[in-house]
Short mmCIF file of C-alpha atoms and ligand atoms in Angstrom, two decimals:
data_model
loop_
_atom_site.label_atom_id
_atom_site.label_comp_id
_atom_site.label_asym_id
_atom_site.label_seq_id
_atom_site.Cartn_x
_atom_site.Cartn_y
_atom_site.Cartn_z
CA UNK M 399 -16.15 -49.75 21.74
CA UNK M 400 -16.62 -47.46 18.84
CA UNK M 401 -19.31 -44.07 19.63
CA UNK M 402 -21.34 -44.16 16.61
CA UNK M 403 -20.98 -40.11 15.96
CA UNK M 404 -17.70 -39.14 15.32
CA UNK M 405 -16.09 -43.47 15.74
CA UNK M 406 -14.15 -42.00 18.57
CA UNK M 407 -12.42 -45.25 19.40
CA UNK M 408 -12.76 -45.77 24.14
CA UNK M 409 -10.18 -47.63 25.55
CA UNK M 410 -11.68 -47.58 29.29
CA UNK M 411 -9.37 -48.00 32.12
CA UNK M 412 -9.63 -51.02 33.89
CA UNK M 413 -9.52 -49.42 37.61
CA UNK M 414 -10.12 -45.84 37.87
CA UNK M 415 -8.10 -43.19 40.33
CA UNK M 416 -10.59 -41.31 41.50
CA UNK M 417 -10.79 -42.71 44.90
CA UNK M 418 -7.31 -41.20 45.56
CA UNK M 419 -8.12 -37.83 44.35
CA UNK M 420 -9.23 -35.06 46.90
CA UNK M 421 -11.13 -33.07 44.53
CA UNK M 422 -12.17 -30.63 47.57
CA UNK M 423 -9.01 -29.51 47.61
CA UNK M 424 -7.30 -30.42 44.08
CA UNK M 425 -5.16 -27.17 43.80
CA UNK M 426 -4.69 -26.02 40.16
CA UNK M 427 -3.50 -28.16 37.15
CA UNK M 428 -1.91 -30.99 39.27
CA UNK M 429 -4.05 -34.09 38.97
CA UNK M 430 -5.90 -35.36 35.80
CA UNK M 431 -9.11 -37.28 35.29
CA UNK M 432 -9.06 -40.82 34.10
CA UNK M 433 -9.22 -40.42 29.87
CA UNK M 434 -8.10 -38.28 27.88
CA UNK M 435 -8.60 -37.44 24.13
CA UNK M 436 -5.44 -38.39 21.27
CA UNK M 437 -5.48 -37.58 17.85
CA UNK M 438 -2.52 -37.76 15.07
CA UNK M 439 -2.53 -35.32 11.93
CA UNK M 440 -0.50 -37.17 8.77
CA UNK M 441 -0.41 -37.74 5.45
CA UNK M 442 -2.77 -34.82 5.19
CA UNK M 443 -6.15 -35.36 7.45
CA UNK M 444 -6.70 -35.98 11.47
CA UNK M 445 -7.34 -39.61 11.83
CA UNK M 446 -7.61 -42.37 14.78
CA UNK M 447 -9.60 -40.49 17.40
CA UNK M 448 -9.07 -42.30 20.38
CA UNK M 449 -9.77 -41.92 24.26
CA UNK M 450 -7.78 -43.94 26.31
CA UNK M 451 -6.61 -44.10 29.84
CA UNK M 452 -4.73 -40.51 31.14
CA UNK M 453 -0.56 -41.28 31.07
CA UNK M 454 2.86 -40.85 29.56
CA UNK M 455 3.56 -40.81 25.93
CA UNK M 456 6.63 -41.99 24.85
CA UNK M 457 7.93 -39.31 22.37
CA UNK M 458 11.49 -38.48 20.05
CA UNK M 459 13.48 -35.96 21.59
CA UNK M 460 13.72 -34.52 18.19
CA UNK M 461 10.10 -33.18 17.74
CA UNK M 462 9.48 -30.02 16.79
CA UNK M 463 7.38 -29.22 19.15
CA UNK M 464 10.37 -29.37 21.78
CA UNK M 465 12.48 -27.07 19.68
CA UNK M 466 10.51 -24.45 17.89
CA UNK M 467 7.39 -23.78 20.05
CA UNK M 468 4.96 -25.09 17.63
CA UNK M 469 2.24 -25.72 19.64
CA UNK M 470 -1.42 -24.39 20.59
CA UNK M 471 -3.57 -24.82 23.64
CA UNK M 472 -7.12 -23.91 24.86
CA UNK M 473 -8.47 -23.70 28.57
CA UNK M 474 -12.08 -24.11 29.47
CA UNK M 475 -14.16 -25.74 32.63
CA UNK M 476 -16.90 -28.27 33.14
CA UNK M 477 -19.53 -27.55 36.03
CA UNK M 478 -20.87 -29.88 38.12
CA UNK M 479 -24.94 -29.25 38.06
CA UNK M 480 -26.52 -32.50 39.50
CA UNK M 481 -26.04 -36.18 38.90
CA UNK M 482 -27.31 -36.08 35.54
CA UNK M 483 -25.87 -32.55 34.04
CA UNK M 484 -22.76 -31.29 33.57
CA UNK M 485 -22.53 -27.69 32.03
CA UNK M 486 -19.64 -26.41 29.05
CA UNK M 487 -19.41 -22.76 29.30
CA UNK M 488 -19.63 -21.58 25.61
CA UNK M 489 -17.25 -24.35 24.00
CA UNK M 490 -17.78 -22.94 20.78
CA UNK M 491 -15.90 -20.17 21.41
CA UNK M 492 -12.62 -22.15 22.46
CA UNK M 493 -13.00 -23.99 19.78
CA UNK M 494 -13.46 -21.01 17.32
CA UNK M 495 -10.46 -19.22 19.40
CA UNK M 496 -7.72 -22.72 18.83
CA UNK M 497 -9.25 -22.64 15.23
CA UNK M 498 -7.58 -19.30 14.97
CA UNK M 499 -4.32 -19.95 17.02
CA UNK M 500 -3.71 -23.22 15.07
CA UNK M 501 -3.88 -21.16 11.49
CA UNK M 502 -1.75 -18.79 13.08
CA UNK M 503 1.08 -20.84 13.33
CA UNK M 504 0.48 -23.38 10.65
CA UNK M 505 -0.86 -26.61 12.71
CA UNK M 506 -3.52 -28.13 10.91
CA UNK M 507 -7.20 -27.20 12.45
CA UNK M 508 -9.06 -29.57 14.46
CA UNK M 509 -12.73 -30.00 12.55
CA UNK M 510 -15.00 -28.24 15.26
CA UNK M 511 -17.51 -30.92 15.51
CA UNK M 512 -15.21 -33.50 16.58
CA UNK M 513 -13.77 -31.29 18.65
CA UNK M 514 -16.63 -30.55 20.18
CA UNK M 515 -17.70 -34.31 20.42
CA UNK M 516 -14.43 -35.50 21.83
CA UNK M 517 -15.25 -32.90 25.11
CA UNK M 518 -18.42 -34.41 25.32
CA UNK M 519 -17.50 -37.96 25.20
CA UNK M 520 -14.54 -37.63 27.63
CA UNK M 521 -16.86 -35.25 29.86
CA UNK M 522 -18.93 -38.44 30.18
CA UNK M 523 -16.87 -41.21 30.75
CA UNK M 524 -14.85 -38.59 33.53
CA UNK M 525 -18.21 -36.84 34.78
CA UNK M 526 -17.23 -38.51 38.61
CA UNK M 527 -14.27 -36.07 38.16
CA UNK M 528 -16.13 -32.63 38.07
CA UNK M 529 -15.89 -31.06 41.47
CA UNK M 530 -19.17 -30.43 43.30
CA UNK M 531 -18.22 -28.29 45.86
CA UNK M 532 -18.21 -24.07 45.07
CA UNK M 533 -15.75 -22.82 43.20
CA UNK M 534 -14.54 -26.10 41.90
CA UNK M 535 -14.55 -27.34 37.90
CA UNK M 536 -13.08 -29.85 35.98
CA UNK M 537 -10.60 -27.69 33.70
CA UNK M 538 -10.37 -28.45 30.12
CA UNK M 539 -7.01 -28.44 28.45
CA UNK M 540 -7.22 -29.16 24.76
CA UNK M 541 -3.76 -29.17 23.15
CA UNK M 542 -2.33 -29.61 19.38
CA UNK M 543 1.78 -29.85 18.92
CA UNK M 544 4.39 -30.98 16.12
CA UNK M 545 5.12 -34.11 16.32
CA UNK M 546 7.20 -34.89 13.59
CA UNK M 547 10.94 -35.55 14.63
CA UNK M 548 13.01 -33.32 12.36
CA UNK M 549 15.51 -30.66 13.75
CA UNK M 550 14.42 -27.86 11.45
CA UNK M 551 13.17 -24.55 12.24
CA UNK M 552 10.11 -24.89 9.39
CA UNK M 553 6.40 -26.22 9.84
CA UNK M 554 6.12 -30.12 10.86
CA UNK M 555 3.89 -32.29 8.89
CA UNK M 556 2.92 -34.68 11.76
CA UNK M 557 0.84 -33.15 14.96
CA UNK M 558 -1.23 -34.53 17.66
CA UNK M 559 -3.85 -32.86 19.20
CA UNK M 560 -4.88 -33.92 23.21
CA UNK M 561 -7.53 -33.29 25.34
CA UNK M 562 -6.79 -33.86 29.40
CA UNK M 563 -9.10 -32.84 32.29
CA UNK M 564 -7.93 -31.54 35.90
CA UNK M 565 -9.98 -31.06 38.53
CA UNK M 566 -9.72 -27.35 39.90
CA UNK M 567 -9.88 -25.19 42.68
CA UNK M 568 -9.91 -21.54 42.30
CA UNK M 569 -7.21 -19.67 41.17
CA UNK M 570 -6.85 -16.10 42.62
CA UNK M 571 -7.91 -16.65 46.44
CA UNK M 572 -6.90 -13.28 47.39
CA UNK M 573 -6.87 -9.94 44.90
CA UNK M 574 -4.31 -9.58 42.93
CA UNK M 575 -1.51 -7.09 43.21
CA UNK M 576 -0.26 -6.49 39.48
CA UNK M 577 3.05 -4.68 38.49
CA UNK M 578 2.61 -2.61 35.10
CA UNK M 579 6.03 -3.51 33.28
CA UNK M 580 8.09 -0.92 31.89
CA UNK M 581 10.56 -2.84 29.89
CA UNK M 582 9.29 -6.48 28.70
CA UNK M 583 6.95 -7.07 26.28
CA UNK M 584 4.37 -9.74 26.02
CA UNK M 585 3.03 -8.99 22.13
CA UNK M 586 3.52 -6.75 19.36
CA UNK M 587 0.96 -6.09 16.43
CA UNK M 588 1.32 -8.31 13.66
CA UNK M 589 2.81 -11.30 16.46
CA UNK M 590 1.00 -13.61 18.13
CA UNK M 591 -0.78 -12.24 21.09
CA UNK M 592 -4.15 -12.55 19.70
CA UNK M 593 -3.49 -16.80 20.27
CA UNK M 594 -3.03 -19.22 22.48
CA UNK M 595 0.32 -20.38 21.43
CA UNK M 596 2.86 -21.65 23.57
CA UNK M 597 5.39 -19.12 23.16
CA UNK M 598 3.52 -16.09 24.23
CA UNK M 599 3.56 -18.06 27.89
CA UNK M 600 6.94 -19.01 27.79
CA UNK M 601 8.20 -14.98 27.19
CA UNK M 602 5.95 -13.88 29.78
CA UNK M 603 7.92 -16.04 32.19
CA UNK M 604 10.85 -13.85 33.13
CA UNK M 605 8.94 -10.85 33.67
CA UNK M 606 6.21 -12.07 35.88
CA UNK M 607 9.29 -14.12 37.63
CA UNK M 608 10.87 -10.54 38.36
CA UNK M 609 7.51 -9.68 39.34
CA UNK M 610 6.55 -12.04 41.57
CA UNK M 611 9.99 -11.53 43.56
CA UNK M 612 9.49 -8.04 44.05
CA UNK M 613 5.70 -9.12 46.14
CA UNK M 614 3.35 -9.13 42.61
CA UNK M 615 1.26 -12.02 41.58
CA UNK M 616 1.48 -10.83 37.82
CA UNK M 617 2.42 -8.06 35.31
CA UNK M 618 0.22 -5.91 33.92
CA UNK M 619 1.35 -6.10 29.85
CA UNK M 620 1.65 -2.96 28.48
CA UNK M 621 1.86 -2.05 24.61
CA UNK M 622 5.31 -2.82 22.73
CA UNK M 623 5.04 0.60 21.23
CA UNK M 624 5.23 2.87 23.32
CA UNK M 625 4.75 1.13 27.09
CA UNK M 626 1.78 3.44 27.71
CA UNK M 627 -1.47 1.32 27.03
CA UNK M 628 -2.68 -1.47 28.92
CA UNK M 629 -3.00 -4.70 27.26
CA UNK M 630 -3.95 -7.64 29.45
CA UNK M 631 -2.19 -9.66 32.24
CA UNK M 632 -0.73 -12.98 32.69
CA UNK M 633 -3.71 -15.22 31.87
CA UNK M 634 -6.65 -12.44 32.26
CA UNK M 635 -8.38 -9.57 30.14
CA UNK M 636 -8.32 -6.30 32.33
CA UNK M 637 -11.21 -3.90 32.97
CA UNK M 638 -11.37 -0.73 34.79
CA UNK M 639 -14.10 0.57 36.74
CA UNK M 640 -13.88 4.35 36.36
CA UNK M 641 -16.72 6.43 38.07
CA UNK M 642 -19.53 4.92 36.44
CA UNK M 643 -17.72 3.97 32.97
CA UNK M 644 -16.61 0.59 32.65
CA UNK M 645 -13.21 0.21 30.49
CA UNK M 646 -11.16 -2.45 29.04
CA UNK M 647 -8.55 -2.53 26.42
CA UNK M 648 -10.02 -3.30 22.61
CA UNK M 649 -8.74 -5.96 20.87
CA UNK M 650 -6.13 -4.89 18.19
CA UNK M 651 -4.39 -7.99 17.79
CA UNK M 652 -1.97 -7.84 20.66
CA UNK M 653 -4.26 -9.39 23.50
CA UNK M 654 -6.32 -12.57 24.22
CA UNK M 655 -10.15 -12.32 23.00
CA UNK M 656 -10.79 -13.79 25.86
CA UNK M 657 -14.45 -15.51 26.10
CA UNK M 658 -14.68 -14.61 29.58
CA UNK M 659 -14.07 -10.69 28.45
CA UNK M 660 -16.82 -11.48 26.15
CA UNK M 661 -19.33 -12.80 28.83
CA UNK M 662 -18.58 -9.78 31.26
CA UNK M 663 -18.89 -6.83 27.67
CA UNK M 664 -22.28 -8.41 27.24
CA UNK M 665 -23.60 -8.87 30.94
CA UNK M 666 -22.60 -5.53 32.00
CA UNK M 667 -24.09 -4.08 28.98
CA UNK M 668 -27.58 -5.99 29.58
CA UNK M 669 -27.59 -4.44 32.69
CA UNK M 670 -27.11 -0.68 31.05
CA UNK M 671 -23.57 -0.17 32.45
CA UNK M 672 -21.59 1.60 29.69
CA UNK M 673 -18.89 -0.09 28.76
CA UNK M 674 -16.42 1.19 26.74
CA UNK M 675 -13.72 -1.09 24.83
CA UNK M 676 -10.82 1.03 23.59
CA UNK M 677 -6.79 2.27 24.26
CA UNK M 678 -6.64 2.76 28.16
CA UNK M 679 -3.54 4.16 29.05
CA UNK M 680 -1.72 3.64 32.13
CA UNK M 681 -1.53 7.18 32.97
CA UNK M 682 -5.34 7.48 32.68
CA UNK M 683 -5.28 4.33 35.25
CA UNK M 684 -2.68 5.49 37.78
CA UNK M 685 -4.94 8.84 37.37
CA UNK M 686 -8.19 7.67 38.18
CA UNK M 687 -6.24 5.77 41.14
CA UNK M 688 -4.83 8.71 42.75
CA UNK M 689 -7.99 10.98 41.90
CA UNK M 690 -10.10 8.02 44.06
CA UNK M 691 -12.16 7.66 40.54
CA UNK M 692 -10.81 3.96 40.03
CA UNK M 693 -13.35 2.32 41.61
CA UNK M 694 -12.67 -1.24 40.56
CA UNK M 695 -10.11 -3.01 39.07
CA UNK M 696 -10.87 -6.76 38.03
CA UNK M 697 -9.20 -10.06 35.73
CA UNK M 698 -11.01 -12.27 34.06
CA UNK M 699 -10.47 -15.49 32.52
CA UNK M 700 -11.66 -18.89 32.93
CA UNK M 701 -10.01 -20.03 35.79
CA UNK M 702 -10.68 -17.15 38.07
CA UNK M 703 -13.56 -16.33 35.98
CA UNK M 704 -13.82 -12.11 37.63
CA UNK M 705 -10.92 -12.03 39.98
CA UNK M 706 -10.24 -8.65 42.33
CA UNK M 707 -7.24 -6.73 41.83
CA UNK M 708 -6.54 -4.28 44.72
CA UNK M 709 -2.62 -2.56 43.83
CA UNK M 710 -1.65 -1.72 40.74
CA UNK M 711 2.02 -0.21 40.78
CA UNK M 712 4.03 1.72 37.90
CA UNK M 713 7.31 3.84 37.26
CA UNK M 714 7.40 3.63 41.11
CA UNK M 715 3.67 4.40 41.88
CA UNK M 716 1.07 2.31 43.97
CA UNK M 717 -2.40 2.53 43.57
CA UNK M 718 -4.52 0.94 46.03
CA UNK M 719 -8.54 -0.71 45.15
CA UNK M 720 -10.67 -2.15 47.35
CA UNK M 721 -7.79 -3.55 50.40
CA UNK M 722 -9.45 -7.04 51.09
CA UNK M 723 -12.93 -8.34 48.97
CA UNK M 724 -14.17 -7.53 45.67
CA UNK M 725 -15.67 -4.60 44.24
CA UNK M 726 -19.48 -5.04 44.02
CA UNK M 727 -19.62 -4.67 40.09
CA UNK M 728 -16.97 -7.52 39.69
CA UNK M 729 -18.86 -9.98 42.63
CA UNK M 730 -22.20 -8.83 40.57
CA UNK M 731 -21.02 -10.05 37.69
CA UNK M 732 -18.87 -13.15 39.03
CA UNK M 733 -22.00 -14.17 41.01
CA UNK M 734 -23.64 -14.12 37.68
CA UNK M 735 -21.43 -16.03 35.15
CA UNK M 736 -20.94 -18.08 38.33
CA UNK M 737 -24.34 -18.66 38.72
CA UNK M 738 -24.78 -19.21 34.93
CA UNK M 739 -22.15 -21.81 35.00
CA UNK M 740 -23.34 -23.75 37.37
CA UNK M 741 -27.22 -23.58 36.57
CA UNK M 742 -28.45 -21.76 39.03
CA UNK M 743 -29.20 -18.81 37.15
CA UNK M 744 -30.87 -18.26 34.21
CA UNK M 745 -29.26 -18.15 30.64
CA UNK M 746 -30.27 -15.52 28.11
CA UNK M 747 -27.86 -15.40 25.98
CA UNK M 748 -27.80 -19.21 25.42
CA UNK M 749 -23.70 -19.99 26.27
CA UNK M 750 -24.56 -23.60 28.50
CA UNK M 751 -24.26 -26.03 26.56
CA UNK M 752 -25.57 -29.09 28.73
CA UNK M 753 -23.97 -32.49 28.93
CA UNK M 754 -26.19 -35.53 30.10
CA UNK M 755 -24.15 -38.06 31.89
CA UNK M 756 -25.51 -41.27 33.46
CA UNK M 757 -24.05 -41.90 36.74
C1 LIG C 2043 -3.14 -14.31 27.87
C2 LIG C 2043 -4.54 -14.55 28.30
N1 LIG C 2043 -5.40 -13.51 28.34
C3 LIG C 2043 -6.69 -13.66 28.70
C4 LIG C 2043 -7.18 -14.91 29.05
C5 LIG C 2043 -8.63 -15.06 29.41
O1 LIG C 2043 -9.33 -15.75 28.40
P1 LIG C 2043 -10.61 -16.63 28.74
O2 LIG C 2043 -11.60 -15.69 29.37
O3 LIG C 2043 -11.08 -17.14 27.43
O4 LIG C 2043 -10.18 -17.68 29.68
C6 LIG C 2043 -6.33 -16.01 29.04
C7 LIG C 2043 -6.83 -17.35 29.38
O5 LIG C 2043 -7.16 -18.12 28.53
C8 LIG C 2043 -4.97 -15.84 28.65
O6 LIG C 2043 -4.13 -16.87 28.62
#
């Protein structure tokens, strides 16, 4: 079966496995939806879109990918709505943000559109796969890597770009106690922070490793200049609530634009809280802790979407927010983008962009 918009060729499985997933309780990242989008880059152009049924590839052991880290990845959700809608959460922008990541470290950009129309299409044929119950979304993990199968530290002229599904739970369920790192480094100006490539996930390992032994969930990055200004941390944007002044690192290069960041600047600025994106040290933080002026502390990203942090520790320091729930800023706005999501609030700034799916 050929779709007549993009000639994204199906290949439909013959029996499909949702009856043996438990997508009440999926966990994170562990189980994958039927389909899932492949695409090969080669003599110059992307060519042979194809979905076809979720499983193993059968790869060299000399692709590049496995030896020099040449590979991008995005992260968005899909919302259950009813039986006939499933909602994107402002697709564009991950498609914008791999756009950038790919240039950054020479893959060979996806063209949007079919980008965009290969979520769709696979969104359809797995829409049975998107979690109804609260919390739960069908994560969306697009994915271009070098698949050429040279041992040689330069560029590869073959890639292939994926797209698999995974239904989700949610991924903080308790706030998050973050250790503000002294001696690693996640990204230095001029590197590759600013993208989603492999690597910067890979370095991070160690230190949230040493983290998580000493009772953390995840290290607060802080810059590679001088280890005094907060960047971001493990797979969230940071923001502060101090008294009534809302701060979060700016982007300078070093951290993830995240889209969720994004969605919180602009909420919380429609609803006249004054928000203010620029250098936050850690001092300032620890501060504002000790002085009882930190009044919230929250992540965000896609998969927790606004998640709590309540201890933030450095050079030997704890600060302690909010013991046990949520601040009510971050629950305001998670109940919102939350709410957006999922359809059950309104939309002003236009970021659903609505799937129709025929049960
Ligand atoms: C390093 C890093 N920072 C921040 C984020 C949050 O970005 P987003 O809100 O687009 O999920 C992510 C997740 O993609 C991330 O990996």
């Amino acid at each position: 079966m050929i779709s007549e918009k993009a000639n994204i060729e199906i290949e439909q499985v013959s029996e499909s496995r949702l009856a043996e997933a438990d997508l009440d309780n999926p966990g994170f990242g562990r189980i994958f939806a039927d389909h899932m989008f492949e695409m090969e880059y080669r003599d110059g152009s992307w060519h042979s879109p194809t979905i076809k049924p979720y499983g193993t590839i059968e790869v060299e052991p000399a692709l590049k990918v496995f030896h020099y880290g040449q590979s991008v990845f995005e992260g968005t959700k899909a919302y259950y709505v009813g039986d006939d809608t499933v909602n994107l959460f402002r697709p564009e922008k991950n498609i914008e943000r791999m756009t950038q990541s790919c240039r950054r470290i020479c893959i060979p950009p996806v063209p949007p559109d079919l980008f965009l129309q290969a979520i769709e299409q696979l969104i359809k044929l797995d829409h049975r796969w998107v979690p109804q119950k609260e919390g739960n979304a069908l994560y969306i993990r697009p994915f271009a890597s070098a698949f050429e199968p040279v041992i040689a530290a330069s560029s590869a002229d073959v890639f292939r770009f994926y797209i698999i599904t995974s239904p989700v739970g949610s991924y903080y369920s308790k706030p998050v106690k973050l250790l503000a790192d002294q001696h690693h480094v996640r990204a230095a100006r001029g590197g590759t922070g600013a993208t989603k490539t492999a690597g910067n996930y890979a370095a991070s390992l160690y230190p949230v490793q040493q983290a998580k032994d000493k009772g953390f969930d995840q290290v607060l990055w802080l810059d590679a200049i001088e280890h005094k200004y907060v960047e971001e941390v493990g797979t969230m944007n940071i923001f502060f609530l101090i008294d009534d002044l809302l701060v979060t690192p700016k982007l300078s290069g070093t951290i993830l634009p995240g889209v969720t960041r994004d969605s919180v600047i602009q909420l919380a600025r429609h609803w006249d809280v004054e928000v203010e994106e620029r250098a936050v040290s850690i001092d300032e933080v620890m501060e504002a802790g000790k002085q009882g002026k930190l009044r919230e502390a929250f992540g965000t990203g896609t998969a927790a979407v606004v998640a709590p942090v309540n201890t933030i520790s450095y050079n030997g320091e704890t600060v302690t927010i909010h013991e046990e729930e949520r601040g009510a800023l971050g629950q305001r706005l998670y109940d919102e983008i939350y709410g957006i999501q999922t359809g059950k609030k309104e939309d002003p700034f236009g970021w659903i962009y609505p799937v129709t799916v025929h049960s």
